[in-house]
Coordinates of N, CA and C in Angstrom, one line a residue:
X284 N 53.4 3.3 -16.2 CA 52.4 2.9 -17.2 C 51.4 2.0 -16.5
X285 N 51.9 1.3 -15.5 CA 51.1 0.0 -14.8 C 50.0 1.0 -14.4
X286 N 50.3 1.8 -13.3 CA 49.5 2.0 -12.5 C 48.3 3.2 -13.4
X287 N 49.3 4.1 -13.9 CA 48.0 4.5 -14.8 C 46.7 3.7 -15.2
X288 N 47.5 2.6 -16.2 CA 46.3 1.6 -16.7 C 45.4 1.4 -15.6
X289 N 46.1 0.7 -14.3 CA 45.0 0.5 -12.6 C 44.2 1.2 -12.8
X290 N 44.4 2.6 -12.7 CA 43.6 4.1 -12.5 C 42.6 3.8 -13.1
X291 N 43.1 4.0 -14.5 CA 41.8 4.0 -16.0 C 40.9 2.7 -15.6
X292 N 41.1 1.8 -15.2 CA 40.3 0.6 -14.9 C 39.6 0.9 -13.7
X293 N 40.0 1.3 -12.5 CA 39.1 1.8 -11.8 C 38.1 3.3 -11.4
X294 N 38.7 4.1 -12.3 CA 37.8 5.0 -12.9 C 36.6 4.6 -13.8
X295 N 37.2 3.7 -14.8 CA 35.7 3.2 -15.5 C 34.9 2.3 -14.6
X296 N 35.5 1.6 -14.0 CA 34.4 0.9 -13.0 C 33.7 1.7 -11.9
X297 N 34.1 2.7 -12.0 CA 33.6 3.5 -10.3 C 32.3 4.0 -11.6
X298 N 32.5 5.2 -12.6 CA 31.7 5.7 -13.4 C 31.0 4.5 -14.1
X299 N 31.1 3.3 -14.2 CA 29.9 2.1 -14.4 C 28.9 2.0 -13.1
X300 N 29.8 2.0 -11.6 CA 29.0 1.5 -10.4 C 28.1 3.5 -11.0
X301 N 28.5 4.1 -10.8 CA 28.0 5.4 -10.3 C 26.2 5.5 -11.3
X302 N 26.4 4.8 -12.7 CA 25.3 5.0 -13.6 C 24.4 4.0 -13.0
X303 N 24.9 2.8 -12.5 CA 24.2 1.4 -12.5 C 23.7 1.8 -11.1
X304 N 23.8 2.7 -10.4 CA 23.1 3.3 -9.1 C 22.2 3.8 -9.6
X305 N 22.6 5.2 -10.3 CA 21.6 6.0 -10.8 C 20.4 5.2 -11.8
X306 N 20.8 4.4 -12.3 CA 19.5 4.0 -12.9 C 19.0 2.8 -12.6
X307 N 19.0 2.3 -11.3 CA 18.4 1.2 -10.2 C 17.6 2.5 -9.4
X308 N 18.6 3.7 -9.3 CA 17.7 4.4 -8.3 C 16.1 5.1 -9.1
X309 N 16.7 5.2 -9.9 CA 15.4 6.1 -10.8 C 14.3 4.9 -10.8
X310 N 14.6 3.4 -11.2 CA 13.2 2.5 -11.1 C 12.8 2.3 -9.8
X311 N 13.7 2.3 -8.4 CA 13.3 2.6 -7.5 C 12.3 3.5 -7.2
X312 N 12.8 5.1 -7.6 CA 12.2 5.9 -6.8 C 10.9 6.0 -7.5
X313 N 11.1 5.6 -8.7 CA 9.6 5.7 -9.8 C 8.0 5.2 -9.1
X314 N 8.8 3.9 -8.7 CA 7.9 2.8 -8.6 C 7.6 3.2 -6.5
X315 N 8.2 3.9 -6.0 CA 7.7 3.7 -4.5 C 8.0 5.4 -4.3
X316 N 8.2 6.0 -5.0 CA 8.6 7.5 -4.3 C 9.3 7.9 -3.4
X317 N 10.5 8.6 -3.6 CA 11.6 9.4 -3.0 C 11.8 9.2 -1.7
X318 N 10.5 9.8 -1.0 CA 10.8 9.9 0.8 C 10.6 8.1 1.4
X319 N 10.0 7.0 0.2 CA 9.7 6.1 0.9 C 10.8 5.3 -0.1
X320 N 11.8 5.3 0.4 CA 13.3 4.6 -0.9 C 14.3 5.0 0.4
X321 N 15.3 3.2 0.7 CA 16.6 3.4 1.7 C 17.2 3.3 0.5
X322 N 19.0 3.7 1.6 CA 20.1 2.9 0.8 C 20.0 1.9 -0.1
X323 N 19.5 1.1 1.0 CA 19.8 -0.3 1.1 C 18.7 -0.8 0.0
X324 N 17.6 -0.6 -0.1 CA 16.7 -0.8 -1.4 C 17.6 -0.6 -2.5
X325 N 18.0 0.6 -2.8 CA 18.7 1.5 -4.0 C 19.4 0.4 -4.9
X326 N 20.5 -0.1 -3.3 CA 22.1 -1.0 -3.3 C 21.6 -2.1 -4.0
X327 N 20.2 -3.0 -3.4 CA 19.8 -4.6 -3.9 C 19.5 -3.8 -5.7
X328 N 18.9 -3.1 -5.5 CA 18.0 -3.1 -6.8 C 19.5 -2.7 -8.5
X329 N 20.4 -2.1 -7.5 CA 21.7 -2.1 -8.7 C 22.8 -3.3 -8.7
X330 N 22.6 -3.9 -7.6 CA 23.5 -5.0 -7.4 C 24.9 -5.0 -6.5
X331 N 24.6 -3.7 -5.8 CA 25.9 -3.0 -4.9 C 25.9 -3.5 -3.8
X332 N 26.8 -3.2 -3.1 CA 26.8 -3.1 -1.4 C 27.1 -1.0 -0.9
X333 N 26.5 -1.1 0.3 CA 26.5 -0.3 0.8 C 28.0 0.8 0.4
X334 N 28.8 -0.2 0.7 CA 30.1 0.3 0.4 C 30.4 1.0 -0.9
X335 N 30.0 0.5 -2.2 CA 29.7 0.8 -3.1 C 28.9 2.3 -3.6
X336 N 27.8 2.1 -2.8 CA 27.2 3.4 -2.6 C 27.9 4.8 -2.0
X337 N 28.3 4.3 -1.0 CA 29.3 5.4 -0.2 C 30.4 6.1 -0.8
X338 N 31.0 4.9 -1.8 CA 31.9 5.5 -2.6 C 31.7 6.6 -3.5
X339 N 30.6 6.3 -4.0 CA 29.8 7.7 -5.1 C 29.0 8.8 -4.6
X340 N 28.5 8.3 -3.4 CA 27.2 9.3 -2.8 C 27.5 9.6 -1.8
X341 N 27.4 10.8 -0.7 CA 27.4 10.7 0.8 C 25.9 10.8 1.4
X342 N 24.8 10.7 0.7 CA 23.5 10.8 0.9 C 22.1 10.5 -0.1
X343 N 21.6 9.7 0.2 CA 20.5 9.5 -0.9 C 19.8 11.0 -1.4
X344 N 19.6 11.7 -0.8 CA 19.6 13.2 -1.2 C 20.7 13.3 -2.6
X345 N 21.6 13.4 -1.9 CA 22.8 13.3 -3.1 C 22.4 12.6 -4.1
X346 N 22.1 11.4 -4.2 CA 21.9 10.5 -5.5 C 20.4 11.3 -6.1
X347 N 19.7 11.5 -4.8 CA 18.3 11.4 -6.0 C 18.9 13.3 -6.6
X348 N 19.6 13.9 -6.3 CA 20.3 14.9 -6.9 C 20.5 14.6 -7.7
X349 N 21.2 14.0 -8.0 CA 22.7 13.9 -9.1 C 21.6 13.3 -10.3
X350 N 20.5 12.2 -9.6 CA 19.6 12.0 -11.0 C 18.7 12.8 -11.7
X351 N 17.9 13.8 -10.7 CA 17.3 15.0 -11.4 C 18.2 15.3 -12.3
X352 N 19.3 16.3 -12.4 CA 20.4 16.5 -13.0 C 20.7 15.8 -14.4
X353 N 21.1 14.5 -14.0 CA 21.3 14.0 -15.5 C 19.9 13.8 -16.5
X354 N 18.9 13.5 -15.8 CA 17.4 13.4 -16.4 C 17.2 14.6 -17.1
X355 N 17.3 16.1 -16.5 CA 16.9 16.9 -16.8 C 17.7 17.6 -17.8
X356 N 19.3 17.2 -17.9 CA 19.9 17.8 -18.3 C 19.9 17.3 -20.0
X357 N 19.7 16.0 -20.1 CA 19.3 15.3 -21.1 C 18.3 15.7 -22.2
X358 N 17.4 16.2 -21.2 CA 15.9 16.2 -21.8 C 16.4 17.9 -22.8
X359 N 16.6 18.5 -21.8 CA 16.8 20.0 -22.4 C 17.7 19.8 -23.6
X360 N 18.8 19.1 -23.5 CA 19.7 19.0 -24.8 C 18.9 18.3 -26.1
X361 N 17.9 17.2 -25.4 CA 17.3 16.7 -26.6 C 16.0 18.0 -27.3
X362 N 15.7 18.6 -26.7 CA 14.7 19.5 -26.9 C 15.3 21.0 -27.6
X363 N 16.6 21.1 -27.2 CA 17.7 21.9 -28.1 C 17.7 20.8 -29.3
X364 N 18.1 20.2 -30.0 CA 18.5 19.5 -30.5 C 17.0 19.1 -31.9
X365 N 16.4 18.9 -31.5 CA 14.8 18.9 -31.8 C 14.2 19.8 -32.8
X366 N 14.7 20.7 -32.0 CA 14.5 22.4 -32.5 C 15.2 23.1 -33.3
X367 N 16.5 22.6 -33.5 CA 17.9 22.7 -34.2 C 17.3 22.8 -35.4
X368 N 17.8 24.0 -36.3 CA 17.8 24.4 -37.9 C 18.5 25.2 -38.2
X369 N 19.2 25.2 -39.0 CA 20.3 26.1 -40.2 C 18.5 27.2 -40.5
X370 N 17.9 26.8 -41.3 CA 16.2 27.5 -42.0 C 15.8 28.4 -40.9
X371 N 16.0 30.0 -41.5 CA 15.5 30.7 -40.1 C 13.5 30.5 -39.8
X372 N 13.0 30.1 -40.8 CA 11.3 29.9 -40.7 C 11.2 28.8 -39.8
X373 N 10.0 28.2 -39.1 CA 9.7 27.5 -38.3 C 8.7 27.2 -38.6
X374 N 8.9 25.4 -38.8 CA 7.6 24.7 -39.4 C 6.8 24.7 -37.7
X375 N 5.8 25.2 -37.5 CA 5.3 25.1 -36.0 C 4.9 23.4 -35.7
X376 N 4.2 23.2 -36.3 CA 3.6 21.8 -36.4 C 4.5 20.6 -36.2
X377 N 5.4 21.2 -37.2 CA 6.4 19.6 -37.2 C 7.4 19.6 -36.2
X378 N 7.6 21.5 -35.7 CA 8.3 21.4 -34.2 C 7.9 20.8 -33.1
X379 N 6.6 20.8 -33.0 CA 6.0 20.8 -31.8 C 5.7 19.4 -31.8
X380 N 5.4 18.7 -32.8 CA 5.5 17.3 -33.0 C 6.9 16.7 -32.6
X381 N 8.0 17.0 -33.1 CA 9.1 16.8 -32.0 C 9.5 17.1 -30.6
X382 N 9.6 18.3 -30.2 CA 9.5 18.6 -28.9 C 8.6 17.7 -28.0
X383 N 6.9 17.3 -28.5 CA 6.1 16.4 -27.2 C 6.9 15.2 -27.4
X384 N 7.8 14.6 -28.7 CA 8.2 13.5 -28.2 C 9.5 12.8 -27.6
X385 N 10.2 13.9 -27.3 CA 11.0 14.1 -26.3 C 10.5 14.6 -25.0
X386 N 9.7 15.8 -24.6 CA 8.9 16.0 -23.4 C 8.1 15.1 -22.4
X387 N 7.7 14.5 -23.6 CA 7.0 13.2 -22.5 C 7.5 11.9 -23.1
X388 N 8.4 12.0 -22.0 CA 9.1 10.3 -22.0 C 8.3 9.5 -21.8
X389 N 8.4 9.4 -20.5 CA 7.4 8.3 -19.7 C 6.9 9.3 -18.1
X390 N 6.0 8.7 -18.0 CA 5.4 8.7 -16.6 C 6.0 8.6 -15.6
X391 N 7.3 7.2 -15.7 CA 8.2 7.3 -14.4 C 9.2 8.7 -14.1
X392 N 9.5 9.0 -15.1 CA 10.0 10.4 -15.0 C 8.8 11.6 -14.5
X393 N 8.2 11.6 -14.8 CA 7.3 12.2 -14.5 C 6.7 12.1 -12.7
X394 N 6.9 11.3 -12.4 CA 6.4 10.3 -10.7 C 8.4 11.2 -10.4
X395 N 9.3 10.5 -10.8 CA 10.5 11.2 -10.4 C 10.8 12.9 -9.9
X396 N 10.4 13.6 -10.9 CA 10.2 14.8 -11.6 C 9.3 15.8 -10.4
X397 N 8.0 14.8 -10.0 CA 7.2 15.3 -9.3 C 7.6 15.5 -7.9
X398 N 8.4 14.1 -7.7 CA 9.1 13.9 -6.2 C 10.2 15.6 -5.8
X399 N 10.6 15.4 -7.2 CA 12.2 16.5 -7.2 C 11.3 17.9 -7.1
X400 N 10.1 18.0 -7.2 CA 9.6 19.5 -7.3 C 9.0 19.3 -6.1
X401 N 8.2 18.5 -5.0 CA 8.0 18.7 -4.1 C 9.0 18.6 -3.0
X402 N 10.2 17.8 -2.8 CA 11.4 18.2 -2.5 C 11.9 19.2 -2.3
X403 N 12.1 20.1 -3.6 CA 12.8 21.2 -4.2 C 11.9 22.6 -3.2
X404 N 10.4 22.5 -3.1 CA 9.5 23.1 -2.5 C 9.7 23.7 -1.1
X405 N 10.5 22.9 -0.3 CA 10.7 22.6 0.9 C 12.3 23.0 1.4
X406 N 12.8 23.2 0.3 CA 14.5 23.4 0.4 C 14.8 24.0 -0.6
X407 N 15.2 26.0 -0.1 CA 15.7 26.7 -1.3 C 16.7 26.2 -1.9
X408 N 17.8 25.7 -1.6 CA 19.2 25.4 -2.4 C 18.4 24.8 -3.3
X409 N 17.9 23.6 -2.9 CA 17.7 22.7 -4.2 C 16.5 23.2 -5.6
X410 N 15.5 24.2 -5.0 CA 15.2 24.9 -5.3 C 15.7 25.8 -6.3
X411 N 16.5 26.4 -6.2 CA 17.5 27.3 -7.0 C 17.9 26.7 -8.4
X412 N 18.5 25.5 -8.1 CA 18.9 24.0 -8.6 C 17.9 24.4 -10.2
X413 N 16.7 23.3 -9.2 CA 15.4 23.6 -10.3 C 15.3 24.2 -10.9
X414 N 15.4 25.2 -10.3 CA 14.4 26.9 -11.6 C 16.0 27.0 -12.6
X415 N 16.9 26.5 -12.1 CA 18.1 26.8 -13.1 C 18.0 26.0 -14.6
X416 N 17.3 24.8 -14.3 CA 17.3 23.5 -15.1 C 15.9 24.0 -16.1
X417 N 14.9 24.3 -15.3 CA 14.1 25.0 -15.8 C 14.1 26.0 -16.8
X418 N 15.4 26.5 -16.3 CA 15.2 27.8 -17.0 C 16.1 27.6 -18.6
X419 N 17.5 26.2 -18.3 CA 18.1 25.6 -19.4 C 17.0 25.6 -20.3
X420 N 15.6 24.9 -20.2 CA 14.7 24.3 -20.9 C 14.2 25.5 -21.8
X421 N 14.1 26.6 -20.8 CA 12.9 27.2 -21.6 C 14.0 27.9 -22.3
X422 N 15.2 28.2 -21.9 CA 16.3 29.0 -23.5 C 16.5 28.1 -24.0
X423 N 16.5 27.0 -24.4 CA 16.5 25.9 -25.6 C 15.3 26.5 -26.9
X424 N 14.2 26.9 -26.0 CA 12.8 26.8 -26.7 C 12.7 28.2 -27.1
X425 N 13.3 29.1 -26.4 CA 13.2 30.2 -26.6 C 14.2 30.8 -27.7
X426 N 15.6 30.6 -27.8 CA 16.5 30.6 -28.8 C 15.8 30.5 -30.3
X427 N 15.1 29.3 -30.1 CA 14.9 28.9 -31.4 C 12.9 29.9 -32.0
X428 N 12.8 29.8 -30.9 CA 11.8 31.0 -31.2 C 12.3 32.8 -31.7
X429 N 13.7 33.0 -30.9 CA 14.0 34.0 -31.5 C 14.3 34.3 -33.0
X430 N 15.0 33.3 -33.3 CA 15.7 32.7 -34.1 C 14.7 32.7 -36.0
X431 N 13.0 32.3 -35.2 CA 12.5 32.3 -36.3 C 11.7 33.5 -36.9
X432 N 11.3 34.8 -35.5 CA 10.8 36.0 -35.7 C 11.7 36.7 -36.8
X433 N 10.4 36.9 -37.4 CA 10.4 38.0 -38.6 C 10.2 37.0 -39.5
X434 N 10.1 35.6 -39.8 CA 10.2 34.7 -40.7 C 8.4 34.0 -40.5
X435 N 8.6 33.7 -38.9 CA 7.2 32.7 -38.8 C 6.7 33.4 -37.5
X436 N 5.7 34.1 -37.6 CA 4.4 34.7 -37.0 C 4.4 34.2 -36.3
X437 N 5.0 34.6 -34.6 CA 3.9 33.9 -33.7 C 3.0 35.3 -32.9
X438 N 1.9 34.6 -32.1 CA 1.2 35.3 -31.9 C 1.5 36.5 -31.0
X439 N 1.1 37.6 -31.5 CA 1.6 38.9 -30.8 C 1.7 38.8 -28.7
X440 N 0.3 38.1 -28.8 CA -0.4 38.0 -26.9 C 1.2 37.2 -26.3
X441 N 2.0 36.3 -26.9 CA 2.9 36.2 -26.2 C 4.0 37.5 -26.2
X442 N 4.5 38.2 -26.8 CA 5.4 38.9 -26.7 C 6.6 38.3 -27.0
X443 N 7.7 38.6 -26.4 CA 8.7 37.8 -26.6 C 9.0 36.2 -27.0
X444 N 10.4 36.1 -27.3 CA 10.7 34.5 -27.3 C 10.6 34.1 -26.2
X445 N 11.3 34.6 -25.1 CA 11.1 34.3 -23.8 C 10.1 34.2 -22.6
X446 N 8.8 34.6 -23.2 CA 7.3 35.0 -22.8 C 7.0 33.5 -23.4
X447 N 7.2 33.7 -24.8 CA 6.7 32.3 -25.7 C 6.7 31.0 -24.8
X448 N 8.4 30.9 -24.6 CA 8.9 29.9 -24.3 C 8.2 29.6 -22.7
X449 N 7.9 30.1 -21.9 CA 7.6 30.3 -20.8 C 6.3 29.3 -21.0
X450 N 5.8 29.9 -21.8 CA 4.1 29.4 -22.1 C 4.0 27.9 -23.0
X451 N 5.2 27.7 -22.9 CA 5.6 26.7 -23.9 C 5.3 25.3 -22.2
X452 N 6.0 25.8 -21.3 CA 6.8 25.1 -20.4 C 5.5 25.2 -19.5
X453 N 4.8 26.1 -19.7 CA 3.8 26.1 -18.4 C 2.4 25.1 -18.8
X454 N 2.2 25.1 -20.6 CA 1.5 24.2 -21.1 C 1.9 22.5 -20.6
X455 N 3.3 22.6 -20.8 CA 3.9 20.8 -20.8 C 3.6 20.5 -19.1
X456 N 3.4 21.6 -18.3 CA 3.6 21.2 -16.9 C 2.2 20.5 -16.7
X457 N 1.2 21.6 -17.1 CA -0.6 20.9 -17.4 C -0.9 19.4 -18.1
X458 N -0.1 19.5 -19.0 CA -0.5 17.8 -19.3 C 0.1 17.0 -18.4
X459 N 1.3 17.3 -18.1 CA 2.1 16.2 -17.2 C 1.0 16.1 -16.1
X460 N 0.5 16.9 -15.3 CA -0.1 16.4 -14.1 C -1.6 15.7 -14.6
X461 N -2.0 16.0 -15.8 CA -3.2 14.9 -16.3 C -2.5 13.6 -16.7
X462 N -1.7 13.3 -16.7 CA -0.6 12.4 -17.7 C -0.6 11.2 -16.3
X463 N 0.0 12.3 -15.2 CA 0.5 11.4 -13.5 C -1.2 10.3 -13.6
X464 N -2.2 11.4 -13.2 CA -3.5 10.9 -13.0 C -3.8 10.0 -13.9
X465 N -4.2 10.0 -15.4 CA -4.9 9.4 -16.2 C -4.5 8.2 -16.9
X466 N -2.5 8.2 -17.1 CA -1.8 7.2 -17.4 C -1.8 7.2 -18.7
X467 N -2.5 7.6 -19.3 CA -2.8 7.8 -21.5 C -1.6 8.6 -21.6
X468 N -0.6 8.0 -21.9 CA 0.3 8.7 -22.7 C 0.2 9.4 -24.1
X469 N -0.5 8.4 -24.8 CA -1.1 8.4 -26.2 C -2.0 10.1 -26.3
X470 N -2.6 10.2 -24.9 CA -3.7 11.2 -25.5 C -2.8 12.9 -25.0
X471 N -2.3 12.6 -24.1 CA -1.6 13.3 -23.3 C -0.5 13.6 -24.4
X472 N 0.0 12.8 -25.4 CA 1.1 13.3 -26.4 C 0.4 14.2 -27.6
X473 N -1.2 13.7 -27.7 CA -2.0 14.1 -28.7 C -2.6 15.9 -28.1
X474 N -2.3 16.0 -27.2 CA -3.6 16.8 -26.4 C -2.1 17.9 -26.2
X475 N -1.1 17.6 -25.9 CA 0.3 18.6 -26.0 C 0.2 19.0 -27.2
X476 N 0.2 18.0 -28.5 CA 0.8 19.1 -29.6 C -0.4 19.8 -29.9
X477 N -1.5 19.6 -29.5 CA -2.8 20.5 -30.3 C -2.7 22.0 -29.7
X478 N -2.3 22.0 -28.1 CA -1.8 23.4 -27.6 C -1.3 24.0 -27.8
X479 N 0.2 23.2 -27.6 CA 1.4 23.8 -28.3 C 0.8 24.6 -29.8
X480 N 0.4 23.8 -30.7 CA 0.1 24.3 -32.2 C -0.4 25.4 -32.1
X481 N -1.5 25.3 -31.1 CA -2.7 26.7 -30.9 C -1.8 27.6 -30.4
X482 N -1.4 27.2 -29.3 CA -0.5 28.7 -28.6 C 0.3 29.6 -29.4
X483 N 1.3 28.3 -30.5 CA 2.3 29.3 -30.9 C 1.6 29.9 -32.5
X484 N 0.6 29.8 -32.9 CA -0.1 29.8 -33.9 C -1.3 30.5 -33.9
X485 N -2.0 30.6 -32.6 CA -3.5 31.4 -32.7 C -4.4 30.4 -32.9
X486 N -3.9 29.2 -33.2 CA -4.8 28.1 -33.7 C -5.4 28.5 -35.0
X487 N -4.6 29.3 -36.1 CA -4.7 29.5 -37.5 C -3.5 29.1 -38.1
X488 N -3.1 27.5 -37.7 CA -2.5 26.9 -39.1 C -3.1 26.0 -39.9
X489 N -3.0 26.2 -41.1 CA -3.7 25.8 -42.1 C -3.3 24.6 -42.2
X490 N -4.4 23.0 -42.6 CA -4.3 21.9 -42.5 C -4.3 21.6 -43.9

């Protein structure tokens, strides 16, 4: 019984060290960018020792892995989730009004996000990675696009839910890179749903 209890105590403290890395690393990498981030930055900024680190990670590769991963994997669930309805019709407006505010978090994600794609650019595995997370995203969006055909009209030029969804994902990528530059989150949240609205709508929904 003793040693069990040990275990459970140092399993929760290994999965405390392991978050309290990952989210020292993420304000790290935000704030100075991936290729220019040590260990040893990572360690001060969570309050670890090297040692510490090693126990969870065998490579800062690894960690800034493991944080794409949970970032992204988040985001897609919250954007499933968003989208979630029992009602097979689809308010467009009030979807897409939830989806940008999940989609665009913040900008440090976004500085993160951008590191992980030009990374990913340079190295098929991790690559692969990507377009997989990617691709979670766009069947979240796409599901619920199936989901609403025959009920709520969307425009023929996309074809499928899967076409839709695509065009969904390739819109949010265009604001993000105005979003990196210009820093207006505000307008950049305003300037997503107006597209989104038009794209999945023809820009004929009635006000």
């Amino acid at each position: 019984m003793t040693a069990r209890t040990s275990t459970g105590r140092v399993t929760r403290r290994r999965v405390r060290t392991r978050a309290n890395l990952l989210d020292a690393a993420f304000a790290v990498f935000a704030a100075k960018g991936f290729g220019r981030v040590s260990i040893e930055e990572v360690c001060e900024a969570a309050g670890y020792s090297r040692g510490a680190f090693y126990s969870n990670f065998d490579t800062l590769d690894e960690l800034f892995f493991a944080l794409y991963e949970q970032r992204a994997g988040l985001i897609a669930e919250q954007v499933a989730a968003s989208l979630a309805s029992d009602v097979p019709d689809l308010d467009v407006p009030a979807a897409v009004e939830r989806v940008t505010e999940v989609l665009l978090l913040d900008r440090d994600w976004l500085l993160v996000k951008t590191d992980f794609l030009v990374h990913a650019a340079r190295d098929p595995e991790v690559a692969r990675t990507l377009l997989e997370h990617r691709a979670r995203l766009r069947r979240a969006i796409a599901d619920r696009l199936a989901r609403a055909r025959g009920h709520t009209d969307l425009p023929a030029v996309l074809g499928d839910a899967g076409r839709a969804a695509h065009a969904v994902v390739a819109a949010y990528d265009g604001v993000s890179t105005q979003l990196l530059l210009d820093r207006d989150v505000v307008r950049a949240r305003a300037w997503l749903g107006q597209l989104l609205t038009a794209l999945l709508t023809d820009g004929s929904t009635p006000h």
